[in-house]
Amino acid sequence: MRATLLSPILSAFLLLAAAFAPAHAQRSVLPGLTEGVEYRLIEGGKPYRAVPGKVEVAEVFGYWCPHCAHFAPMLEKWKASMPAHAQLVLVPAMFDPNDAYARLFFIAEGANAVNVTHDRIFRAIHQSGELPRKTTIPQLTAYYLRLPGVNPKAFTAAQKDEATLQAKAANAREFQMRSKIEGTPSLVIAGRYLVLGNSYQGLLDNASRILKAIAPAAKQPAAK
């Protein structure tokens, strides 16, 4: 009888303790910031494409996503204000492994053409209507090859490099899964911090706060 009475009380206490302890610990991960408010800690996370000496800011996006289209110019403007130790990388969302837009992004990346195609693809889908949100690889390839600034020879060479394209797709998919990305656009810093915010500007403001919080560690000189 006594055991029956104490069991639910003890269970309730343990549940409260378990709920409180992680939340309390999480608040000390980044000084001045609160997990669950500005960011979510990604256990076992790592950068999408680490660059020595740089803190990666990865945007997971989809060309078909209207929110990403709205966010893109804001992110580009914010990029100019990033600290020197930070680097922005673009990661196409891989919710659909056969996404033509993701594949063509990797091809454009291999042809060093993303700087001239990225904004154009968003506008072609969400403003001019030249491209549908769901398209085919041949249709999209033809559109890319018509864009000014795209080198057809380099683009075709990148398109034929199937091993590299498959590796990039697998890397993006793994990054998305371990970062627990549920929607787009999403920002992940250093592979460990999923940025939270109630608005697009809120995301960018919190990203700036996180970069500031981890800047000292990023700038520490190597031990002699």
PDB file of C-alpha atoms in Angstrom:
ATOM      1  CA  MET A   1       0.000   0.000   0.000  1.00  0.00           C
ATOM      2  CA  ARG A   2       2.796   2.385   0.933  1.00  0.00           C
ATOM      3  CA  ALA A   3       4.708   1.527  -2.248  1.00  0.00           C
ATOM      4  CA  THR A   4       1.577   2.093  -4.311  1.00  0.00           C
ATOM      5  CA  LEU A   5       1.098   5.522  -2.761  1.00  0.00           C
ATOM      6  CA  LEU A   6       4.713   6.658  -3.111  1.00  0.00           C
ATOM      7  CA  SER A   7       5.186   5.449  -6.674  1.00  0.00           C
ATOM      8  CA  PRO A   8       3.217   8.217  -8.440  1.00  0.00           C
ATOM      9  CA  ILE A   9       4.678  10.857  -6.117  1.00  0.00           C
ATOM     10  CA  LEU A  10       8.209   9.678  -6.787  1.00  0.00           C
ATOM     11  CA  SER A  11       7.516   9.466 -10.504  1.00  0.00           C
ATOM     12  CA  ALA A  12       6.204  13.017 -10.566  1.00  0.00           C
ATOM     13  CA  PHE A  13       9.259  14.265  -8.675  1.00  0.00           C
ATOM     14  CA  LEU A  14      11.653  12.505 -11.035  1.00  0.00           C
ATOM     15  CA  LEU A  15       9.847  13.899 -14.073  1.00  0.00           C
ATOM     16  CA  LEU A  16      10.092  17.421 -12.689  1.00  0.00           C
ATOM     17  CA  ALA A  17      13.767  16.951 -11.870  1.00  0.00           C
ATOM     18  CA  ALA A  18      14.509  15.581 -15.324  1.00  0.00           C
ATOM     19  CA  ALA A  19      12.663  18.427 -17.008  1.00  0.00           C
ATOM     20  CA  PHE A  20      14.383  21.081 -14.909  1.00  0.00           C
ATOM     21  CA  ALA A  21      17.942  19.776 -14.992  1.00  0.00           C
ATOM     22  CA  PRO A  22      18.496  19.857 -18.776  1.00  0.00           C
ATOM     23  CA  ALA A  23      16.866  23.268 -19.119  1.00  0.00           C
ATOM     24  CA  HIS A  24      19.071  24.607 -16.351  1.00  0.00           C
ATOM     25  CA  ALA A  25      22.190  23.149 -17.931  1.00  0.00           C
ATOM     26  CA  GLN A  26      21.290  24.352 -21.401  1.00  0.00           C
ATOM     27  CA  ARG A  27      21.264  27.981 -20.320  1.00  0.00           C
ATOM     28  CA  SER A  28      25.023  27.907 -19.745  1.00  0.00           C
ATOM     29  CA  VAL A  29      25.976  26.557 -23.202  1.00  0.00           C
ATOM     30  CA  LEU A  30      26.315  30.046 -24.719  1.00  0.00           C
ATOM     31  CA  PRO A  31      26.873  33.021 -22.401  1.00  0.00           C
ATOM     32  CA  GLY A  32      24.034  35.527 -22.415  1.00  0.00           C
ATOM     33  CA  LEU A  33      21.769  33.318 -24.541  1.00  0.00           C
ATOM     34  CA  THR A  34      19.066  30.817 -23.654  1.00  0.00           C
ATOM     35  CA  GLU A  35      18.576  27.492 -25.343  1.00  0.00           C
ATOM     36  CA  GLY A  36      15.019  27.233 -26.589  1.00  0.00           C
ATOM     37  CA  VAL A  37      14.850  31.002 -27.143  1.00  0.00           C
ATOM     38  CA  GLU A  38      17.714  32.017 -29.441  1.00  0.00           C
ATOM     39  CA  TYR A  39      18.869  28.555 -30.457  1.00  0.00           C
ATOM     40  CA  ARG A  40      18.523  24.813 -30.050  1.00  0.00           C
ATOM     41  CA  LEU A  41      21.634  22.784 -29.307  1.00  0.00           C
ATOM     42  CA  ILE A  42      22.251  19.998 -31.829  1.00  0.00           C
ATOM     43  CA  GLU A  43      23.691  17.018 -29.980  1.00  0.00           C
ATOM     44  CA  GLY A  44      26.496  15.436 -31.976  1.00  0.00           C
ATOM     45  CA  GLY A  45      26.205  18.135 -34.622  1.00  0.00           C
ATOM     46  CA  LYS A  46      28.987  19.077 -36.996  1.00  0.00           C
ATOM     47  CA  PRO A  47      29.341  21.565 -39.857  1.00  0.00           C
ATOM     48  CA  TYR A  48      28.069  20.828 -43.337  1.00  0.00           C
ATOM     49  CA  ARG A  49      31.366  21.745 -44.971  1.00  0.00           C
ATOM     50  CA  ALA A  50      33.924  22.811 -42.382  1.00  0.00           C
ATOM     51  CA  VAL A  51      36.529  25.409 -43.340  1.00  0.00           C
ATOM     52  CA  PRO A  52      39.580  25.752 -41.043  1.00  0.00           C
ATOM     53  CA  GLY A  53      39.513  28.983 -39.070  1.00  0.00           C
ATOM     54  CA  LYS A  54      35.903  29.767 -39.967  1.00  0.00           C
ATOM     55  CA  VAL A  55      32.588  29.387 -38.153  1.00  0.00           C
ATOM     56  CA  GLU A  56      30.059  28.016 -40.610  1.00  0.00           C
ATOM     57  CA  VAL A  57      26.624  29.575 -40.975  1.00  0.00           C
ATOM     58  CA  ALA A  58      24.622  27.102 -43.058  1.00  0.00           C
ATOM     59  CA  GLU A  59      21.281  28.034 -44.570  1.00  0.00           C
ATOM     60  CA  VAL A  60      19.069  25.079 -45.448  1.00  0.00           C
ATOM     61  CA  PHE A  61      16.734  26.336 -48.169  1.00  0.00           C
ATOM     62  CA  GLY A  62      14.512  25.254 -51.030  1.00  0.00           C
ATOM     63  CA  TYR A  63      14.042  27.193 -54.252  1.00  0.00           C
ATOM     64  CA  TRP A  64      10.380  26.110 -54.254  1.00  0.00           C
ATOM     65  CA  CYS A  65       9.904  27.641 -50.768  1.00  0.00           C
ATOM     66  CA  PRO A  66       8.215  31.092 -50.784  1.00  0.00           C
ATOM     67  CA  HIS A  67       9.584  31.804 -47.304  1.00  0.00           C
ATOM     68  CA  CYS A  68      13.126  31.172 -48.569  1.00  0.00           C
ATOM     69  CA  ALA A  69      12.498  33.488 -51.520  1.00  0.00           C
ATOM     70  CA  HIS A  70      11.480  36.257 -49.121  1.00  0.00           C
ATOM     71  CA  PHE A  71      14.381  35.512 -46.777  1.00  0.00           C
ATOM     72  CA  ALA A  72      17.091  35.356 -49.468  1.00  0.00           C
ATOM     73  CA  PRO A  73      17.637  39.123 -49.979  1.00  0.00           C
ATOM     74  CA  MET A  74      17.578  39.683 -46.218  1.00  0.00           C
ATOM     75  CA  LEU A  75      20.197  36.979 -45.732  1.00  0.00           C
ATOM     76  CA  GLU A  76      22.348  38.431 -48.506  1.00  0.00           C
ATOM     77  CA  LYS A  77      22.241  41.860 -46.865  1.00  0.00           C
ATOM     78  CA  TRP A  78      23.004  40.357 -43.439  1.00  0.00           C
ATOM     79  CA  LYS A  79      25.949  38.456 -44.934  1.00  0.00           C
ATOM     80  CA  ALA A  80      27.773  41.757 -45.412  1.00  0.00           C
ATOM     81  CA  SER A  81      27.634  42.350 -41.650  1.00  0.00           C
ATOM     82  CA  MET A  82      28.927  38.921 -40.626  1.00  0.00           C
ATOM     83  CA  PRO A  83      32.129  38.940 -38.563  1.00  0.00           C
ATOM     84  CA  ALA A  84      35.349  37.951 -40.303  1.00  0.00           C
ATOM     85  CA  HIS A  85      35.455  34.562 -38.586  1.00  0.00           C
ATOM     86  CA  ALA A  86      32.083  33.510 -40.076  1.00  0.00           C
ATOM     87  CA  GLN A  87      31.302  32.017 -43.472  1.00  0.00           C
ATOM     88  CA  LEU A  88      27.889  31.502 -45.076  1.00  0.00           C
ATOM     89  CA  VAL A  89      27.195  28.277 -46.970  1.00  0.00           C
ATOM     90  CA  LEU A  90      24.016  27.290 -48.807  1.00  0.00           C
ATOM     91  CA  VAL A  91      22.527  23.818 -48.331  1.00  0.00           C
ATOM     92  CA  PRO A  92      19.609  22.779 -50.555  1.00  0.00           C
ATOM     93  CA  ALA A  93      16.936  20.934 -48.586  1.00  0.00           C
ATOM     94  CA  MET A  94      16.731  17.225 -49.375  1.00  0.00           C
ATOM     95  CA  PHE A  95      13.206  16.391 -48.213  1.00  0.00           C
ATOM     96  CA  ASP A  96      12.773  14.862 -51.668  1.00  0.00           C
ATOM     97  CA  PRO A  97      15.865  12.929 -52.855  1.00  0.00           C
ATOM     98  CA  ASN A  98      14.759  13.526 -56.454  1.00  0.00           C
ATOM     99  CA  ASP A  99      14.399  17.304 -56.097  1.00  0.00           C
ATOM    100  CA  ALA A 100      15.492  18.776 -59.443  1.00  0.00           C
ATOM    101  CA  TYR A 101      16.242  22.163 -57.881  1.00  0.00           C
ATOM    102  CA  ALA A 102      18.651  20.624 -55.356  1.00  0.00           C
ATOM    103  CA  ARG A 103      20.467  18.681 -58.077  1.00  0.00           C
ATOM    104  CA  LEU A 104      20.795  21.735 -60.308  1.00  0.00           C
ATOM    105  CA  PHE A 105      22.112  23.750 -57.370  1.00  0.00           C
ATOM    106  CA  PHE A 106      24.923  21.224 -56.959  1.00  0.00           C
ATOM    107  CA  ILE A 107      25.641  21.391 -60.694  1.00  0.00           C
ATOM    108  CA  ALA A 108      25.741  25.201 -60.600  1.00  0.00           C
ATOM    109  CA  GLU A 109      28.014  24.989 -57.564  1.00  0.00           C
ATOM    110  CA  GLY A 110      30.380  22.686 -59.458  1.00  0.00           C
ATOM    111  CA  ALA A 111      30.409  25.170 -62.337  1.00  0.00           C
ATOM    112  CA  ASN A 112      31.103  28.104 -59.961  1.00  0.00           C
ATOM    113  CA  ALA A 113      27.865  29.714 -61.100  1.00  0.00           C
ATOM    114  CA  VAL A 114      25.790  29.943 -57.902  1.00  0.00           C
ATOM    115  CA  ASN A 115      26.644  33.622 -57.511  1.00  0.00           C
ATOM    116  CA  VAL A 116      24.850  34.376 -60.793  1.00  0.00           C
ATOM    117  CA  THR A 117      22.058  31.771 -60.591  1.00  0.00           C
ATOM    118  CA  HIS A 118      20.857  31.768 -56.978  1.00  0.00           C
ATOM    119  CA  ASP A 119      18.762  34.925 -56.970  1.00  0.00           C
ATOM    120  CA  ARG A 120      17.646  34.390 -60.571  1.00  0.00           C
ATOM    121  CA  ILE A 121      16.110  30.997 -59.776  1.00  0.00           C
ATOM    122  CA  PHE A 122      14.144  32.417 -56.846  1.00  0.00           C
ATOM    123  CA  ARG A 123      12.803  35.232 -59.018  1.00  0.00           C
ATOM    124  CA  ALA A 124      11.962  32.897 -61.903  1.00  0.00           C
ATOM    125  CA  ILE A 125       9.776  30.793 -59.598  1.00  0.00           C
ATOM    126  CA  HIS A 126       8.221  33.336 -57.265  1.00  0.00           C
ATOM    127  CA  GLN A 127       8.088  36.545 -59.320  1.00  0.00           C
ATOM    128  CA  SER A 128       8.136  36.055 -63.080  1.00  0.00           C
ATOM    129  CA  GLY A 129       6.627  32.567 -63.098  1.00  0.00           C
ATOM    130  CA  GLU A 130       9.153  31.387 -65.701  1.00  0.00           C
ATOM    131  CA  LEU A 131       9.694  28.243 -63.647  1.00  0.00           C
ATOM    132  CA  PRO A 132       7.165  26.116 -61.730  1.00  0.00           C
ATOM    133  CA  ARG A 133       7.802  25.100 -58.127  1.00  0.00           C
ATOM    134  CA  LYS A 134       8.022  21.485 -59.239  1.00  0.00           C
ATOM    135  CA  THR A 135       9.990  20.925 -62.424  1.00  0.00           C
ATOM    136  CA  THR A 136      12.060  18.369 -64.302  1.00  0.00           C
ATOM    137  CA  ILE A 137      15.822  18.152 -64.617  1.00  0.00           C
ATOM    138  CA  PRO A 138      15.818  18.682 -68.435  1.00  0.00           C
ATOM    139  CA  GLN A 139      13.548  21.739 -68.172  1.00  0.00           C
ATOM    140  CA  LEU A 140      15.638  23.249 -65.400  1.00  0.00           C
ATOM    141  CA  THR A 141      18.932  22.455 -67.120  1.00  0.00           C
ATOM    142  CA  ALA A 142      17.786  24.289 -70.240  1.00  0.00           C
ATOM    143  CA  TYR A 143      16.850  27.323 -68.130  1.00  0.00           C
ATOM    144  CA  TYR A 144      20.205  27.390 -66.331  1.00  0.00           C
ATOM    145  CA  LEU A 145      22.114  27.214 -69.603  1.00  0.00           C
ATOM    146  CA  ARG A 146      20.264  30.298 -70.866  1.00  0.00           C
ATOM    147  CA  LEU A 147      21.259  32.426 -67.890  1.00  0.00           C
ATOM    148  CA  PRO A 148      23.916  35.097 -68.480  1.00  0.00           C
ATOM    149  CA  GLY A 149      27.134  34.301 -66.656  1.00  0.00           C
ATOM    150  CA  VAL A 150      26.759  30.511 -66.818  1.00  0.00           C
ATOM    151  CA  ASN A 151      29.631  28.821 -68.639  1.00  0.00           C
ATOM    152  CA  PRO A 152      28.001  26.015 -70.685  1.00  0.00           C
ATOM    153  CA  LYS A 153      31.202  23.965 -70.851  1.00  0.00           C
ATOM    154  CA  ALA A 154      31.800  24.106 -67.086  1.00  0.00           C
ATOM    155  CA  PHE A 155      28.111  23.480 -66.403  1.00  0.00           C
ATOM    156  CA  THR A 156      28.010  20.403 -68.651  1.00  0.00           C
ATOM    157  CA  ALA A 157      31.197  19.033 -67.072  1.00  0.00           C
ATOM    158  CA  ALA A 158      29.716  19.427 -63.581  1.00  0.00           C
ATOM    159  CA  GLN A 159      26.487  17.794 -64.748  1.00  0.00           C
ATOM    160  CA  LYS A 160      28.379  14.716 -65.942  1.00  0.00           C
ATOM    161  CA  ASP A 161      30.276  14.299 -62.655  1.00  0.00           C
ATOM    162  CA  GLU A 162      27.707  11.944 -61.147  1.00  0.00           C
ATOM    163  CA  ALA A 163      29.949  10.750 -58.307  1.00  0.00           C
ATOM    164  CA  THR A 164      30.412  14.291 -57.011  1.00  0.00           C
ATOM    165  CA  LEU A 165      26.708  15.092 -57.365  1.00  0.00           C
ATOM    166  CA  GLN A 166      25.728  11.969 -55.432  1.00  0.00           C
ATOM    167  CA  ALA A 167      28.267  12.726 -52.702  1.00  0.00           C
ATOM    168  CA  LYS A 168      27.000  16.299 -52.329  1.00  0.00           C
ATOM    169  CA  ALA A 169      23.386  15.137 -52.146  1.00  0.00           C
ATOM    170  CA  ALA A 170      24.260  12.546 -49.493  1.00  0.00           C
ATOM    171  CA  ASN A 171      26.194  15.128 -47.456  1.00  0.00           C
ATOM    172  CA  ALA A 172      23.295  17.604 -47.588  1.00  0.00           C
ATOM    173  CA  ARG A 173      20.800  14.904 -46.618  1.00  0.00           C
ATOM    174  CA  GLU A 174      22.946  13.737 -43.678  1.00  0.00           C
ATOM    175  CA  PHE A 175      23.458  17.317 -42.491  1.00  0.00           C
ATOM    176  CA  GLN A 176      19.720  17.965 -42.633  1.00  0.00           C
ATOM    177  CA  MET A 177      18.939  14.781 -40.695  1.00  0.00           C
ATOM    178  CA  ARG A 178      21.496  15.215 -37.913  1.00  0.00           C
ATOM    179  CA  SER A 179      20.519  18.885 -37.554  1.00  0.00           C
ATOM    180  CA  LYS A 180      16.863  17.790 -37.308  1.00  0.00           C
ATOM    181  CA  ILE A 181      15.750  20.325 -39.909  1.00  0.00           C
ATOM    182  CA  GLU A 182      11.951  20.357 -40.128  1.00  0.00           C
ATOM    183  CA  GLY A 183      11.379  23.341 -42.400  1.00  0.00           C
ATOM    184  CA  THR A 184      12.965  26.044 -44.504  1.00  0.00           C
ATOM    185  CA  PRO A 185      14.624  28.445 -44.259  1.00  0.00           C
ATOM    186  CA  SER A 186      16.767  27.197 -41.367  1.00  0.00           C
ATOM    187  CA  LEU A 187      20.103  28.495 -40.105  1.00  0.00           C
ATOM    188  CA  VAL A 188      22.659  26.255 -38.392  1.00  0.00           C
ATOM    189  CA  ILE A 189      25.803  27.741 -36.879  1.00  0.00           C
ATOM    190  CA  ALA A 190      28.989  25.695 -36.441  1.00  0.00           C
ATOM    191  CA  GLY A 191      26.896  22.573 -36.982  1.00  0.00           C
ATOM    192  CA  ARG A 192      25.807  22.793 -33.340  1.00  0.00           C
ATOM    193  CA  TYR A 193      23.294  25.620 -33.002  1.00  0.00           C
ATOM    194  CA  LEU A 194      19.964  25.669 -34.821  1.00  0.00           C
ATOM    195  CA  VAL A 195      18.946  29.325 -34.821  1.00  0.00           C
ATOM    196  CA  LEU A 196      15.458  30.122 -33.524  1.00  0.00           C
ATOM    197  CA  GLY A 197      13.359  33.229 -34.081  1.00  0.00           C
ATOM    198  CA  ASN A 198       9.792  34.465 -34.404  1.00  0.00           C
ATOM    199  CA  SER A 199      10.490  36.285 -37.669  1.00  0.00           C
ATOM    200  CA  TYR A 200      13.044  36.410 -40.485  1.00  0.00           C
ATOM    201  CA  GLN A 201      14.734  39.378 -38.842  1.00  0.00           C
ATOM    202  CA  GLY A 202      14.598  37.553 -35.518  1.00  0.00           C
ATOM    203  CA  LEU A 203      16.509  34.646 -37.062  1.00  0.00           C
ATOM    204  CA  LEU A 204      19.219  36.974 -38.322  1.00  0.00           C
ATOM    205  CA  ASP A 205      19.449  38.907 -35.056  1.00  0.00           C
ATOM    206  CA  ASN A 206      19.823  35.684 -33.079  1.00  0.00           C
ATOM    207  CA  ALA A 207      22.393  34.382 -35.569  1.00  0.00           C
ATOM    208  CA  SER A 208      24.433  37.533 -34.921  1.00  0.00           C
ATOM    209  CA  ARG A 209      24.166  36.988 -31.160  1.00  0.00           C
ATOM    210  CA  ILE A 210      25.316  33.384 -31.462  1.00  0.00           C
ATOM    211  CA  LEU A 211      28.282  34.342 -33.648  1.00  0.00           C
ATOM    212  CA  LYS A 212      29.250  36.987 -31.119  1.00  0.00           C
ATOM    213  CA  ALA A 213      28.963  34.497 -28.256  1.00  0.00           C
ATOM    214  CA  ILE A 214      31.263  31.945 -29.886  1.00  0.00           C
ATOM    215  CA  ALA A 215      33.700  34.445 -31.402  1.00  0.00           C
ATOM    216  CA  PRO A 216      36.321  34.267 -28.589  1.00  0.00           C
ATOM    217  CA  ALA A 217      36.666  30.497 -28.976  1.00  0.00           C
ATOM    218  CA  ALA A 218      36.906  30.839 -32.734  1.00  0.00           C
ATOM    219  CA  LYS A 219      39.707  33.395 -32.458  1.00  0.00           C
ATOM    220  CA  GLN A 220      41.897  31.586 -29.943  1.00  0.00           C
ATOM    221  CA  PRO A 221      45.441  31.105 -31.322  1.00  0.00           C
ATOM    222  CA  ALA A 222      46.695  27.581 -31.783  1.00  0.00           C
ATOM    223  CA  ALA A 223      48.744  26.198 -28.900  1.00  0.00           C
ATOM    224  CA  LYS A 224      52.501  26.269 -29.430  1.00  0.00           C
TER     225      LYS A 224
END
